[in-house]
XYZ file of C-alpha atoms in Angstrom:
269
model
C 0.000 0.000 0.000
C 1.314 3.442 -0.955
C 0.727 6.670 0.979
C 2.487 9.254 -1.252
C 5.007 9.768 1.559
C 7.719 10.852 -0.886
C 5.663 12.743 -3.442
C 7.841 15.418 -5.042
C 11.022 14.217 -3.334
C 14.223 13.528 -5.293
C 17.334 11.559 -4.511
C 20.130 9.123 -5.287
C 20.143 5.395 -4.531
C 23.526 3.652 -4.360
C 24.046 -0.081 -4.595
C 21.082 -1.697 -6.378
C 22.513 -4.886 -7.883
C 19.637 -7.340 -8.322
C 16.160 -7.950 -6.940
C 17.616 -9.470 -3.741
C 19.416 -6.273 -2.750
C 17.990 -3.899 -0.165
C 18.752 -0.930 -2.433
C 16.650 -2.539 -5.198
C 13.683 -3.057 -2.853
C 14.078 0.482 -1.546
C 14.062 1.922 -5.069
C 10.815 0.097 -5.798
C 9.198 1.412 -2.592
C 10.446 4.962 -3.118
C 8.946 4.857 -6.618
C 5.627 3.600 -5.213
C 5.613 6.443 -2.690
C 6.023 9.090 -5.407
C 9.768 9.721 -5.173
C 12.080 10.123 -8.174
C 15.748 9.223 -8.176
C 18.948 8.479 -9.988
C 20.401 4.973 -9.641
C 24.136 4.511 -9.311
C 26.633 1.729 -8.809
C 30.254 1.006 -9.629
C 30.776 0.093 -13.310
C 31.869 -3.469 -12.444
C 28.783 -4.012 -10.272
C 26.571 -2.724 -13.057
C 27.969 -5.331 -15.422
C 27.196 -8.041 -12.871
C 23.673 -6.923 -11.952
C 20.372 -6.067 -13.587
C 20.166 -2.369 -12.755
C 18.851 -1.453 -16.223
C 15.732 -3.489 -15.520
C 15.143 -1.523 -12.312
C 15.701 1.782 -14.115
C 13.071 0.907 -16.710
C 10.631 -0.230 -14.040
C 10.972 2.988 -12.014
C 11.513 5.464 -14.854
C 14.963 6.311 -13.522
C 18.269 7.236 -15.090
C 21.551 5.482 -14.268
C 24.836 7.266 -13.622
C 27.807 4.913 -13.128
C 30.090 6.059 -10.304
C 32.851 4.601 -8.191
C 31.898 5.673 -4.649
C 35.584 5.753 -3.668
C 36.418 8.256 -6.422
C 35.847 11.922 -5.565
C 35.639 13.028 -9.212
C 33.028 10.372 -9.968
C 30.982 11.472 -6.960
C 31.168 15.171 -7.851
C 29.966 14.321 -11.362
C 27.200 12.112 -9.953
C 25.899 14.826 -7.642
C 25.966 17.536 -10.321
C 24.326 15.395 -13.003
C 21.693 14.088 -10.584
C 20.577 17.610 -9.749
C 20.420 18.407 -13.474
C 18.364 15.303 -14.241
C 16.034 15.660 -11.256
C 15.638 19.424 -11.558
C 17.013 20.663 -8.275
C 18.501 19.782 -4.931
C 18.090 16.343 -3.384
C 15.858 15.177 -0.545
C 17.229 11.687 0.118
C 20.291 9.508 -0.440
C 20.719 5.792 0.274
C 24.237 4.388 0.761
C 23.928 0.609 0.371
C 27.517 -0.386 -0.347
C 29.719 -3.006 1.267
C 32.568 -5.280 0.231
C 35.403 -7.140 1.930
C 38.209 -8.506 -0.215
C 39.452 -10.507 2.782
C 36.073 -12.252 3.017
C 35.972 -12.885 -0.733
C 39.462 -14.366 -0.677
C 38.822 -16.474 2.415
C 41.353 -14.661 4.611
C 40.766 -15.076 8.351
C 40.504 -12.010 10.595
C 43.776 -13.104 12.213
C 45.465 -13.314 8.807
C 44.309 -10.204 6.967
C 46.075 -8.966 3.863
C 46.155 -5.274 4.627
C 45.905 -4.142 1.012
C 42.600 -6.056 0.972
C 41.610 -4.460 4.288
C 42.255 -0.947 2.991
C 40.253 -1.566 -0.172
C 37.293 -2.963 1.756
C 37.377 -0.039 4.205
C 37.453 2.464 1.341
C 34.478 0.851 -0.410
C 32.384 -0.003 2.648
C 33.052 2.845 5.064
C 35.129 5.774 3.849
C 32.906 5.973 0.759
C 30.071 7.137 3.037
C 32.177 10.125 4.105
C 33.143 10.791 0.486
C 29.488 10.693 -0.618
C 28.414 13.117 2.111
C 31.393 15.416 1.582
C 30.471 15.641 -2.113
C 26.856 16.454 -1.238
C 27.974 18.978 1.389
C 30.449 20.808 -0.837
C 27.936 21.049 -3.684
C 25.192 22.190 -1.251
C 23.143 19.487 -2.948
C 20.669 18.634 -0.161
C 17.404 20.402 0.557
C 16.669 21.362 4.164
C 15.151 18.448 6.097
C 16.656 16.013 3.629
C 17.640 12.532 4.773
C 20.761 10.425 4.222
C 20.711 6.738 5.215
C 23.406 4.056 5.193
C 22.994 0.351 5.889
C 24.996 -1.300 8.646
C 25.012 -4.395 10.858
C 25.335 -4.947 14.598
C 28.740 -6.607 14.194
C 29.837 -3.002 14.746
C 28.880 -3.508 18.414
C 29.152 -7.274 18.963
C 31.540 -9.908 17.681
C 30.488 -12.265 14.890
C 33.726 -14.102 14.000
C 33.025 -14.820 10.339
C 31.926 -11.234 9.598
C 35.649 -10.513 9.575
C 36.910 -6.983 8.810
C 33.442 -5.906 7.680
C 32.692 -5.457 11.403
C 35.418 -2.816 11.607
C 34.119 -1.168 8.448
C 30.599 -0.934 9.874
C 31.897 0.576 13.128
C 33.670 3.270 11.109
C 30.562 3.820 8.954
C 28.401 4.424 12.026
C 30.941 6.869 13.442
C 30.926 8.818 10.172
C 27.124 9.041 10.352
C 27.318 10.610 13.809
C 30.173 12.972 13.032
C 28.989 14.167 9.629
C 25.412 14.123 10.910
C 26.326 16.824 13.410
C 27.649 19.191 10.748
C 24.924 18.376 8.209
C 22.243 18.936 10.845
C 23.707 22.102 12.316
C 24.468 23.818 9.039
C 22.021 22.341 6.508
C 19.177 20.792 8.593
C 19.885 17.434 6.938
C 19.428 14.120 8.802
C 22.013 11.328 8.730
C 21.220 7.874 10.123
C 22.279 4.249 9.812
C 19.960 1.245 9.799
C 21.341 -1.853 11.528
C 19.495 -4.512 9.575
C 18.869 -8.205 10.318
C 21.081 -10.647 8.416
C 19.520 -10.549 4.965
C 20.072 -13.004 2.072
C 21.450 -10.470 -0.398
C 24.247 -11.290 -2.847
C 26.750 -9.606 -0.519
C 25.343 -11.167 2.671
C 25.500 -14.685 1.312
C 29.234 -14.258 0.750
C 29.832 -14.429 4.522
C 30.948 -17.854 5.777
C 28.239 -19.705 7.737
C 25.565 -17.221 6.648
C 22.723 -19.755 6.336
C 23.280 -21.033 9.863
C 23.445 -17.561 11.274
C 20.289 -16.307 9.573
C 18.462 -19.313 11.045
C 19.895 -18.537 14.504
C 18.856 -14.867 14.246
C 15.331 -15.927 13.258
C 15.084 -18.059 16.425
C 16.509 -15.280 18.599
C 14.335 -12.417 17.332
C 10.873 -12.079 18.929
C 9.473 -10.712 15.662
C 11.712 -12.767 13.383
C 14.254 -11.382 10.948
C 13.464 -8.200 9.038
C 13.434 -8.845 5.290
C 14.881 -6.641 2.550
C 11.337 -5.464 1.852
C 10.825 -4.583 5.505
C 14.058 -2.578 5.415
C 12.847 -0.725 2.327
C 9.693 0.285 4.216
C 11.744 1.508 7.167
C 14.061 3.466 4.876
C 11.061 5.155 3.250
C 9.906 6.280 6.704
C 13.334 7.840 7.301
C 13.225 9.587 3.932
C 9.774 10.985 4.706
C 8.821 14.119 6.640
C 7.512 11.925 9.479
C 11.033 11.575 10.933
C 12.344 15.131 10.580
C 14.020 15.231 14.004
C 15.683 11.794 13.856
C 19.395 12.148 13.149
C 22.834 10.792 14.109
C 21.193 7.526 15.151
C 22.070 3.894 14.578
C 18.603 2.375 14.322
C 18.251 -1.362 14.924
C 15.839 -2.975 12.480
C 16.180 -6.605 13.458
C 12.963 -7.962 14.969
C 14.318 -7.400 18.480
C 17.512 -9.460 18.062
C 19.753 -6.671 19.373
C 17.973 -6.569 22.760
C 17.419 -10.303 23.248
C 19.837 -12.115 25.542
C 18.500 -15.555 24.701
C 15.199 -16.863 23.357
C 13.159 -19.845 24.492
C 13.776 -21.504 21.114
C 17.535 -21.276 21.562
C 17.317 -22.565 25.157
C 15.314 -25.558 23.965
C 17.832 -26.217 21.206
C 20.593 -26.690 23.795
C 18.541 -28.358 26.539
């Protein structure tokens, strides 16, 4: 059901790869709620995914951009405002990648060139995106910027590897840049700490299937799906959350506040 929550609002959505990705689901929901946007992803990701199909479905244009490249981001911001006819109201950062995870390197045996690349893509890119928006004065007042994270930033999940460190940095950037964006531009910056979700990226983590089953048993409301996350993101893009900023918002069916569930107790009894 649509409520026209984003009617007249314009933005950029990073990271839509295929129909399993949270960014893809969010783009569909934003479109349903009356928002218009530019889609962007790294050129290599665009070759792997089906972003053109999403663009056709939502009447959107695609601008390839490497989120670690400042020139690409400046071009993306400028062209997006030209295409959309003005400043932006929302931005979704849905980007994450660990070369160490892809290459099967343990956390205790990181290759630091891999670590640096993953940090640049997954975490520092969020600062680069916001710095580009800030310098171009590209956001309307009461606009909203959201990035996706995971609670491995606060608790240890061994196989999440260096992505945990990346997410901790990402959340810190949201708080720090959120202060300046709020004070000077009245723009909100938040992160959503989502349940483990079977996206292409998520399924690359060792033991993912077992962990998603565990999280389902631990969460009083069950795991939040990609579609659920899209709904939550829409609420943060809307005018209904104008005073919510610099927050890490857990969207995980209650997992983050559950010590142990009855189902888990019974499993080990």
